[in-house]
Amino acid sequence: MAGRPGYVTVPILSVLASIGYVYYTAVFLAIPAWLGLATAAGVANAVAFTALAAACVATYAVAVSRDPGRVPSAFLPDVEDAESPIHEIKRKGGDLRYCQKCSHYKPPRAHHCRVCKRCVLRMVLTCTNSVEFNDHHCIWINNCVGHENYKIFLVFVLYAVIASLYSLVLVIGGAVHSLPKNEQLGSDSSRTSIYHEGVRAMWLAEKAGNLYHHPYDLGVYENLVSVLGPNVLCWLCPISRSTGNGIRFRTSYDIPLSTPPI
């Protein structure tokens, strides 16, 4: 179902259609039935939901169009680099990870995408990935989720969840507010109801009787900071860029021993 990167596909159109349907239902059906668009409360909720829907569309468009991150052509792993305590190796042989299709070494957490036909920095495994084709391409954005668009994709998901909960409250409020009016109709009246690569490492640790801890798991707060940035006030700002260069990442070995794990 995935199309060529940069093209508008059926899944993308379905996401946009879903956003439009939820917006129409909430603003033009639920709010008028509950609060009325002529009231101050109705106008305020309509404006708030419109802004939220616009944020969803804007962040979704950026997640679709932004390049997820390319491996620099001059990248070479340096095993003696003190700033990179972890170097990923192949499951078989123990050699440094090398992409035969792109003809270059892979930085940590980078993977090759068959659809994009190149390696992507810090490629994220999304829930739409196909196990059958062993691919990481997300069909809902016709793009990979990588270092450069990871934050904007996460912000879009947060906005979408908030908008979904907001619309659910509006629809339920509109439906409940309409019930007394339906009950006042006479018995002769017609009634119409409208219902609107770490798997092997984990296995080896368990085999040796050790507790496996992912080296890139810094704890809940530090994980959010690594994606959304150090400034909490800018976490939901869609215009701020990703942190880091997509090649080097903080690990649990960088955290002082005196710091208790989260």
PDB file of C-alpha atoms in Angstrom:
ATOM      1  CA  MET A   1       0.000   0.000   0.000  1.00  0.00           C
ATOM      2  CA  ALA A   2       3.028   2.281   0.323  1.00  0.00           C
ATOM      3  CA  GLY A   3       3.670   4.579  -2.620  1.00  0.00           C
ATOM      4  CA  ARG A   4       6.763   6.370  -3.748  1.00  0.00           C
ATOM      5  CA  PRO A   5       8.007   8.879  -1.154  1.00  0.00           C
ATOM      6  CA  GLY A   6       6.766  12.404  -1.821  1.00  0.00           C
ATOM      7  CA  TYR A   7       3.523  11.293  -3.451  1.00  0.00           C
ATOM      8  CA  VAL A   8       0.010  11.661  -2.033  1.00  0.00           C
ATOM      9  CA  THR A   9      -1.391   8.165  -1.489  1.00  0.00           C
ATOM     10  CA  VAL A  10      -4.747   6.673  -0.536  1.00  0.00           C
ATOM     11  CA  PRO A  11      -3.794   6.292   3.180  1.00  0.00           C
ATOM     12  CA  ILE A  12      -2.798   9.982   3.299  1.00  0.00           C
ATOM     13  CA  LEU A  13      -6.114  10.993   1.731  1.00  0.00           C
ATOM     14  CA  SER A  14      -7.964   8.777   4.223  1.00  0.00           C
ATOM     15  CA  VAL A  15      -6.224  10.496   7.161  1.00  0.00           C
ATOM     16  CA  LEU A  16      -7.122  13.936   5.801  1.00  0.00           C
ATOM     17  CA  ALA A  17     -10.706  12.801   5.166  1.00  0.00           C
ATOM     18  CA  SER A  18     -10.955  11.508   8.734  1.00  0.00           C
ATOM     19  CA  ILE A  19      -9.730  14.834  10.113  1.00  0.00           C
ATOM     20  CA  GLY A  20     -12.269  16.678   7.963  1.00  0.00           C
ATOM     21  CA  TYR A  21     -15.126  14.398   9.024  1.00  0.00           C
ATOM     22  CA  VAL A  22     -14.328  14.773  12.734  1.00  0.00           C
ATOM     23  CA  TYR A  23     -14.027  18.557  12.317  1.00  0.00           C
ATOM     24  CA  TYR A  24     -17.386  18.833  10.529  1.00  0.00           C
ATOM     25  CA  THR A  25     -19.128  16.624  13.100  1.00  0.00           C
ATOM     26  CA  ALA A  26     -17.731  18.525  16.070  1.00  0.00           C
ATOM     27  CA  VAL A  27     -18.081  22.113  14.810  1.00  0.00           C
ATOM     28  CA  PHE A  28     -21.215  21.983  12.668  1.00  0.00           C
ATOM     29  CA  LEU A  29     -23.239  19.260  14.418  1.00  0.00           C
ATOM     30  CA  ALA A  30     -22.170  18.739  18.042  1.00  0.00           C
ATOM     31  CA  ILE A  31     -21.473  22.349  19.068  1.00  0.00           C
ATOM     32  CA  PRO A  32     -24.716  23.778  17.578  1.00  0.00           C
ATOM     33  CA  ALA A  33     -26.763  21.008  19.218  1.00  0.00           C
ATOM     34  CA  TRP A  34     -25.160  21.552  22.625  1.00  0.00           C
ATOM     35  CA  LEU A  35     -24.059  25.190  22.927  1.00  0.00           C
ATOM     36  CA  GLY A  36     -25.183  26.872  19.731  1.00  0.00           C
ATOM     37  CA  LEU A  37     -22.832  28.708  17.394  1.00  0.00           C
ATOM     38  CA  ALA A  38     -24.477  32.035  18.272  1.00  0.00           C
ATOM     39  CA  THR A  39     -23.402  31.859  21.929  1.00  0.00           C
ATOM     40  CA  ALA A  40     -20.076  32.919  23.393  1.00  0.00           C
ATOM     41  CA  ALA A  41     -19.375  29.383  24.623  1.00  0.00           C
ATOM     42  CA  GLY A  42     -20.187  27.918  21.220  1.00  0.00           C
ATOM     43  CA  VAL A  43     -17.949  30.376  19.373  1.00  0.00           C
ATOM     44  CA  ALA A  44     -15.106  29.795  21.843  1.00  0.00           C
ATOM     45  CA  ASN A  45     -15.279  26.018  21.448  1.00  0.00           C
ATOM     46  CA  ALA A  46     -15.540  26.302  17.655  1.00  0.00           C
ATOM     47  CA  VAL A  47     -12.462  28.535  17.524  1.00  0.00           C
ATOM     48  CA  ALA A  48     -10.506  26.260  19.887  1.00  0.00           C
ATOM     49  CA  PHE A  49     -11.358  23.117  17.937  1.00  0.00           C
ATOM     50  CA  THR A  50     -10.583  24.832  14.626  1.00  0.00           C
ATOM     51  CA  ALA A  51      -7.140  25.806  15.913  1.00  0.00           C
ATOM     52  CA  LEU A  52      -6.549  22.252  17.129  1.00  0.00           C
ATOM     53  CA  ALA A  53      -7.630  20.777  13.794  1.00  0.00           C
ATOM     54  CA  ALA A  54      -5.390  23.216  11.932  1.00  0.00           C
ATOM     55  CA  ALA A  55      -2.460  22.166  14.139  1.00  0.00           C
ATOM     56  CA  CYS A  56      -3.179  18.518  13.309  1.00  0.00           C
ATOM     57  CA  VAL A  57      -3.190  19.200   9.566  1.00  0.00           C
ATOM     58  CA  ALA A  58      -0.053  21.359   9.737  1.00  0.00           C
ATOM     59  CA  THR A  59       2.013  18.893  11.766  1.00  0.00           C
ATOM     60  CA  TYR A  60       0.769  15.995   9.628  1.00  0.00           C
ATOM     61  CA  ALA A  61       1.804  17.806   6.448  1.00  0.00           C
ATOM     62  CA  VAL A  62       5.296  18.418   7.850  1.00  0.00           C
ATOM     63  CA  ALA A  63       5.635  14.778   8.943  1.00  0.00           C
ATOM     64  CA  VAL A  64       4.684  13.689   5.418  1.00  0.00           C
ATOM     65  CA  SER A  65       6.950  16.103   3.550  1.00  0.00           C
ATOM     66  CA  ARG A  66      10.031  16.381   5.783  1.00  0.00           C
ATOM     67  CA  ASP A  67      13.037  14.201   4.984  1.00  0.00           C
ATOM     68  CA  PRO A  68      13.491  11.746   7.888  1.00  0.00           C
ATOM     69  CA  GLY A  69      17.277  12.075   7.807  1.00  0.00           C
ATOM     70  CA  ARG A  70      20.042  10.963   5.462  1.00  0.00           C
ATOM     71  CA  VAL A  71      23.316   9.316   6.429  1.00  0.00           C
ATOM     72  CA  PRO A  72      26.205  11.692   5.602  1.00  0.00           C
ATOM     73  CA  SER A  73      28.212  10.413   2.650  1.00  0.00           C
ATOM     74  CA  ALA A  74      31.459  10.895   4.561  1.00  0.00           C
ATOM     75  CA  PHE A  75      30.325   9.005   7.677  1.00  0.00           C
ATOM     76  CA  LEU A  76      32.815   6.475   9.059  1.00  0.00           C
ATOM     77  CA  PRO A  77      32.446   4.833  12.490  1.00  0.00           C
ATOM     78  CA  ASP A  78      35.299   5.550  14.871  1.00  0.00           C
ATOM     79  CA  VAL A  79      35.610   2.765  17.427  1.00  0.00           C
ATOM     80  CA  GLU A  80      38.103   4.853  19.431  1.00  0.00           C
ATOM     81  CA  ASP A  81      35.756   7.832  19.744  1.00  0.00           C
ATOM     82  CA  ALA A  82      35.205   8.422  23.477  1.00  0.00           C
ATOM     83  CA  GLU A  83      31.961  10.300  22.787  1.00  0.00           C
ATOM     84  CA  SER A  84      30.403   7.180  21.244  1.00  0.00           C
ATOM     85  CA  PRO A  85      30.566   4.448  23.908  1.00  0.00           C
ATOM     86  CA  ILE A  86      28.309   2.139  21.872  1.00  0.00           C
ATOM     87  CA  HIS A  87      28.921   0.758  18.404  1.00  0.00           C
ATOM     88  CA  GLU A  88      26.295  -1.479  16.862  1.00  0.00           C
ATOM     89  CA  ILE A  89      27.461  -4.659  15.177  1.00  0.00           C
ATOM     90  CA  LYS A  90      25.832  -7.254  12.945  1.00  0.00           C
ATOM     91  CA  ARG A  91      23.957 -10.147  14.501  1.00  0.00           C
ATOM     92  CA  LYS A  92      26.162 -12.568  12.586  1.00  0.00           C
ATOM     93  CA  GLY A  93      29.903 -12.128  12.495  1.00  0.00           C
ATOM     94  CA  GLY A  94      30.161  -9.195  14.879  1.00  0.00           C
ATOM     95  CA  ASP A  95      31.288  -6.736  12.194  1.00  0.00           C
ATOM     96  CA  LEU A  96      30.302  -3.079  12.138  1.00  0.00           C
ATOM     97  CA  ARG A  97      26.946  -2.569  10.447  1.00  0.00           C
ATOM     98  CA  TYR A  98      27.403  -1.891   6.737  1.00  0.00           C
ATOM     99  CA  CYS A  99      24.660  -1.313   4.153  1.00  0.00           C
ATOM    100  CA  GLN A 100      25.402  -3.252   0.998  1.00  0.00           C
ATOM    101  CA  LYS A 101      22.705  -1.386  -0.943  1.00  0.00           C
ATOM    102  CA  CYS A 102      23.892   2.121  -0.033  1.00  0.00           C
ATOM    103  CA  SER A 103      27.576   1.115   0.132  1.00  0.00           C
ATOM    104  CA  HIS A 104      28.328   2.871   3.417  1.00  0.00           C
ATOM    105  CA  TYR A 105      28.443   2.146   7.137  1.00  0.00           C
ATOM    106  CA  LYS A 106      25.314   2.587   9.207  1.00  0.00           C
ATOM    107  CA  PRO A 107      25.325   4.987  12.183  1.00  0.00           C
ATOM    108  CA  PRO A 108      23.712   3.731  15.412  1.00  0.00           C
ATOM    109  CA  ARG A 109      19.936   3.210  15.090  1.00  0.00           C
ATOM    110  CA  ALA A 110      19.990   3.783  11.314  1.00  0.00           C
ATOM    111  CA  HIS A 111      18.255   1.291   9.020  1.00  0.00           C
ATOM    112  CA  HIS A 112      17.707   0.822   5.305  1.00  0.00           C
ATOM    113  CA  CYS A 113      14.238   1.430   3.865  1.00  0.00           C
ATOM    114  CA  ARG A 114      13.287  -0.427   0.701  1.00  0.00           C
ATOM    115  CA  VAL A 115      10.663   2.158  -0.249  1.00  0.00           C
ATOM    116  CA  CYS A 116      12.905   5.200   0.257  1.00  0.00           C
ATOM    117  CA  LYS A 117      15.783   3.149  -1.229  1.00  0.00           C
ATOM    118  CA  ARG A 118      18.297   4.495   1.285  1.00  0.00           C
ATOM    119  CA  CYS A 119      19.320   4.365   4.911  1.00  0.00           C
ATOM    120  CA  VAL A 120      17.428   6.572   7.367  1.00  0.00           C
ATOM    121  CA  LEU A 121      18.925   8.080  10.527  1.00  0.00           C
ATOM    122  CA  ARG A 122      17.363   6.880  13.782  1.00  0.00           C
ATOM    123  CA  MET A 123      14.584   5.032  12.008  1.00  0.00           C
ATOM    124  CA  VAL A 124      11.567   4.491  14.254  1.00  0.00           C
ATOM    125  CA  LEU A 125       9.578   1.266  14.147  1.00  0.00           C
ATOM    126  CA  THR A 126       5.955   2.383  13.713  1.00  0.00           C
ATOM    127  CA  CYS A 127       2.816   0.361  14.351  1.00  0.00           C
ATOM    128  CA  THR A 128       2.095   0.128  10.610  1.00  0.00           C
ATOM    129  CA  ASN A 129       5.335  -1.625   9.715  1.00  0.00           C
ATOM    130  CA  SER A 130       4.948  -4.789   7.727  1.00  0.00           C
ATOM    131  CA  VAL A 131       6.610  -7.808   9.303  1.00  0.00           C
ATOM    132  CA  GLU A 132       6.148  -9.741   6.073  1.00  0.00           C
ATOM    133  CA  PHE A 133       8.218  -7.309   4.019  1.00  0.00           C
ATOM    134  CA  ASN A 134      10.595  -6.441   6.896  1.00  0.00           C
ATOM    135  CA  ASP A 135      10.174  -2.744   6.202  1.00  0.00           C
ATOM    136  CA  HIS A 136       9.917   0.340   8.417  1.00  0.00           C
ATOM    137  CA  HIS A 137       8.087   2.621   5.987  1.00  0.00           C
ATOM    138  CA  CYS A 138       4.915   4.142   7.476  1.00  0.00           C
ATOM    139  CA  ILE A 139       2.075   3.977   4.954  1.00  0.00           C
ATOM    140  CA  TRP A 140       0.008   6.627   6.770  1.00  0.00           C
ATOM    141  CA  ILE A 141       2.536   9.345   5.957  1.00  0.00           C
ATOM    142  CA  ASN A 142       4.177   7.610   2.965  1.00  0.00           C
ATOM    143  CA  ASN A 143       7.458   8.333   4.670  1.00  0.00           C
ATOM    144  CA  CYS A 144       9.803   6.923   7.250  1.00  0.00           C
ATOM    145  CA  VAL A 145       9.813   8.262  10.787  1.00  0.00           C
ATOM    146  CA  GLY A 146      13.427   9.154  11.456  1.00  0.00           C
ATOM    147  CA  HIS A 147      15.669  11.625  13.209  1.00  0.00           C
ATOM    148  CA  GLU A 148      14.501  14.735  11.350  1.00  0.00           C
ATOM    149  CA  ASN A 149      10.723  14.171  11.537  1.00  0.00           C
ATOM    150  CA  TYR A 150      10.458  12.091  14.713  1.00  0.00           C
ATOM    151  CA  LYS A 151       9.458  15.057  16.878  1.00  0.00           C
ATOM    152  CA  ILE A 152       6.916  16.483  14.442  1.00  0.00           C
ATOM    153  CA  PHE A 153       5.335  13.045  14.015  1.00  0.00           C
ATOM    154  CA  LEU A 154       5.033  12.632  17.781  1.00  0.00           C
ATOM    155  CA  VAL A 155       3.555  16.132  18.134  1.00  0.00           C
ATOM    156  CA  PHE A 156       1.009  15.280  15.426  1.00  0.00           C
ATOM    157  CA  VAL A 157      -0.015  12.142  17.320  1.00  0.00           C
ATOM    158  CA  LEU A 158      -0.433  14.167  20.535  1.00  0.00           C
ATOM    159  CA  TYR A 159      -2.551  16.785  18.769  1.00  0.00           C
ATOM    160  CA  ALA A 160      -4.638  14.034  17.150  1.00  0.00           C
ATOM    161  CA  VAL A 161      -5.288  12.354  20.511  1.00  0.00           C
ATOM    162  CA  ILE A 162      -6.299  15.663  22.123  1.00  0.00           C
ATOM    163  CA  ALA A 163      -8.577  16.492  19.181  1.00  0.00           C
ATOM    164  CA  SER A 164     -10.183  13.044  19.346  1.00  0.00           C
ATOM    165  CA  LEU A 165     -10.937  13.368  23.060  1.00  0.00           C
ATOM    166  CA  TYR A 166     -12.193  16.935  22.586  1.00  0.00           C
ATOM    167  CA  SER A 167     -14.517  15.908  19.741  1.00  0.00           C
ATOM    168  CA  LEU A 168     -15.778  12.951  21.787  1.00  0.00           C
ATOM    169  CA  VAL A 169     -16.775  15.287  24.627  1.00  0.00           C
ATOM    170  CA  LEU A 170     -18.526  17.634  22.184  1.00  0.00           C
ATOM    171  CA  VAL A 171     -20.421  14.816  20.454  1.00  0.00           C
ATOM    172  CA  ILE A 172     -21.538  13.262  23.750  1.00  0.00           C
ATOM    173  CA  GLY A 173     -22.585  16.690  25.080  1.00  0.00           C
ATOM    174  CA  GLY A 174     -24.542  17.410  21.910  1.00  0.00           C
ATOM    175  CA  ALA A 175     -26.269  14.036  21.986  1.00  0.00           C
ATOM    176  CA  VAL A 176     -27.209  14.305  25.677  1.00  0.00           C
ATOM    177  CA  HIS A 177     -28.467  17.877  25.236  1.00  0.00           C
ATOM    178  CA  SER A 178     -30.702  16.770  22.348  1.00  0.00           C
ATOM    179  CA  LEU A 179     -32.398  13.950  24.310  1.00  0.00           C
ATOM    180  CA  PRO A 180     -34.978  16.081  26.226  1.00  0.00           C
ATOM    181  CA  LYS A 181     -36.131  17.709  22.984  1.00  0.00           C
ATOM    182  CA  ASN A 182     -36.807  14.314  21.432  1.00  0.00           C
ATOM    183  CA  GLU A 183     -38.790  13.165  24.486  1.00  0.00           C
ATOM    184  CA  GLN A 184     -41.124  16.193  24.238  1.00  0.00           C
ATOM    185  CA  LEU A 185     -42.395  15.128  20.819  1.00  0.00           C
ATOM    186  CA  GLY A 186     -45.952  13.745  20.740  1.00  0.00           C
ATOM    187  CA  SER A 187     -46.717  10.112  20.141  1.00  0.00           C
ATOM    188  CA  ASP A 188     -48.079  10.928  16.662  1.00  0.00           C
ATOM    189  CA  SER A 189     -44.949  12.815  15.629  1.00  0.00           C
ATOM    190  CA  SER A 190     -42.305  11.067  13.600  1.00  0.00           C
ATOM    191  CA  ARG A 191     -39.042  10.737  15.506  1.00  0.00           C
ATOM    192  CA  THR A 192     -35.685  10.788  13.806  1.00  0.00           C
ATOM    193  CA  SER A 193     -32.571   9.769  15.729  1.00  0.00           C
ATOM    194  CA  ILE A 194     -29.197  10.984  14.463  1.00  0.00           C
ATOM    195  CA  TYR A 195     -26.125   9.293  15.809  1.00  0.00           C
ATOM    196  CA  HIS A 196     -23.507  11.084  14.915  1.00  0.00           C
ATOM    197  CA  GLU A 197      18.726  -5.063  16.268  1.00  0.00           C
ATOM    198  CA  GLY A 198      18.174  -5.241  20.057  1.00  0.00           C
ATOM    199  CA  VAL A 199      16.307  -8.548  20.007  1.00  0.00           C
ATOM    200  CA  ARG A 200      19.432 -10.677  20.005  1.00  0.00           C
ATOM    201  CA  ALA A 201      21.010  -8.601  22.797  1.00  0.00           C
ATOM    202  CA  MET A 202      17.919  -9.178  24.917  1.00  0.00           C
ATOM    203  CA  TRP A 203      18.041 -12.908  24.181  1.00  0.00           C
ATOM    204  CA  LEU A 204      21.710 -13.167  25.121  1.00  0.00           C
ATOM    205  CA  ALA A 205      21.135 -11.283  28.385  1.00  0.00           C
ATOM    206  CA  GLU A 206      18.214 -13.508  29.340  1.00  0.00           C
ATOM    207  CA  LYS A 207      20.219 -16.603  28.426  1.00  0.00           C
ATOM    208  CA  ALA A 208      23.011 -15.520  30.774  1.00  0.00           C
ATOM    209  CA  GLY A 209      20.517 -14.805  33.545  1.00  0.00           C
ATOM    210  CA  ASN A 210      21.031 -11.033  33.423  1.00  0.00           C
ATOM    211  CA  LEU A 211      18.456  -8.272  33.358  1.00  0.00           C
ATOM    212  CA  TYR A 212      18.505  -6.573  29.957  1.00  0.00           C
ATOM    213  CA  HIS A 213      18.474  -2.770  29.865  1.00  0.00           C
ATOM    214  CA  HIS A 214      18.303  -1.012  26.504  1.00  0.00           C
ATOM    215  CA  PRO A 215      21.356   1.258  26.190  1.00  0.00           C
ATOM    216  CA  TYR A 216      19.338   4.085  24.626  1.00  0.00           C
ATOM    217  CA  ASP A 217      16.651   4.039  27.332  1.00  0.00           C
ATOM    218  CA  LEU A 218      17.468   7.092  29.469  1.00  0.00           C
ATOM    219  CA  GLY A 219      14.234   7.111  31.439  1.00  0.00           C
ATOM    220  CA  VAL A 220      10.877   8.689  30.658  1.00  0.00           C
ATOM    221  CA  TYR A 221      11.892  12.346  31.022  1.00  0.00           C
ATOM    222  CA  GLU A 222      15.267  12.067  29.306  1.00  0.00           C
ATOM    223  CA  ASN A 223      13.702  10.069  26.449  1.00  0.00           C
ATOM    224  CA  LEU A 224      11.202  12.884  25.901  1.00  0.00           C
ATOM    225  CA  VAL A 225      13.975  15.470  26.031  1.00  0.00           C
ATOM    226  CA  SER A 226      15.983  13.547  23.417  1.00  0.00           C
ATOM    227  CA  VAL A 227      13.030  13.800  20.999  1.00  0.00           C
ATOM    228  CA  LEU A 228      11.199  17.017  21.915  1.00  0.00           C
ATOM    229  CA  GLY A 229      14.161  19.104  23.107  1.00  0.00           C
ATOM    230  CA  PRO A 230      15.335  20.454  26.483  1.00  0.00           C
ATOM    231  CA  ASN A 231      12.863  23.367  26.594  1.00  0.00           C
ATOM    232  CA  VAL A 232       9.538  22.046  27.920  1.00  0.00           C
ATOM    233  CA  LEU A 233       7.731  25.162  26.636  1.00  0.00           C
ATOM    234  CA  CYS A 234       8.713  24.241  23.061  1.00  0.00           C
ATOM    235  CA  TRP A 235       7.720  20.577  23.228  1.00  0.00           C
ATOM    236  CA  LEU A 236       4.452  21.122  21.342  1.00  0.00           C
ATOM    237  CA  CYS A 237       5.841  23.794  19.031  1.00  0.00           C
ATOM    238  CA  PRO A 238       5.826  22.295  15.507  1.00  0.00           C
ATOM    239  CA  ILE A 239       8.408  24.702  14.076  1.00  0.00           C
ATOM    240  CA  SER A 240      11.332  23.699  16.320  1.00  0.00           C
ATOM    241  CA  ARG A 241      13.747  21.165  14.869  1.00  0.00           C
ATOM    242  CA  SER A 242      15.028  17.861  16.210  1.00  0.00           C
ATOM    243  CA  THR A 243      17.921  17.777  18.667  1.00  0.00           C
ATOM    244  CA  GLY A 244      21.300  16.302  17.844  1.00  0.00           C
ATOM    245  CA  ASN A 245      22.755  15.301  14.488  1.00  0.00           C
ATOM    246  CA  GLY A 246      21.173  11.847  14.161  1.00  0.00           C
ATOM    247  CA  ILE A 247      24.540  10.054  14.336  1.00  0.00           C
ATOM    248  CA  ARG A 248      25.502  10.227  18.008  1.00  0.00           C
ATOM    249  CA  PHE A 249      23.053   9.608  20.839  1.00  0.00           C
ATOM    250  CA  ARG A 250      23.165   9.715  24.610  1.00  0.00           C
ATOM    251  CA  THR A 251      23.148   6.322  26.278  1.00  0.00           C
ATOM    252  CA  SER A 252      22.487   5.026  29.745  1.00  0.00           C
ATOM    253  CA  TYR A 253      26.273   4.831  30.197  1.00  0.00           C
ATOM    254  CA  ASP A 254      26.474   8.625  29.983  1.00  0.00           C
ATOM    255  CA  ILE A 255      24.248   9.085  33.061  1.00  0.00           C
ATOM    256  CA  PRO A 256      26.211   9.365  36.352  1.00  0.00           C
ATOM    257  CA  LEU A 257      25.996   6.340  38.618  1.00  0.00           C
ATOM    258  CA  SER A 258      24.677   8.534  41.442  1.00  0.00           C
ATOM    259  CA  THR A 259      21.591   9.362  39.357  1.00  0.00           C
ATOM    260  CA  PRO A 260      18.779   6.955  40.235  1.00  0.00           C
ATOM    261  CA  PRO A 261      17.099   5.371  37.184  1.00  0.00           C
ATOM    262  CA  ILE A 262      13.617   6.621  36.351  1.00  0.00           C
TER     263      ILE A 262
END
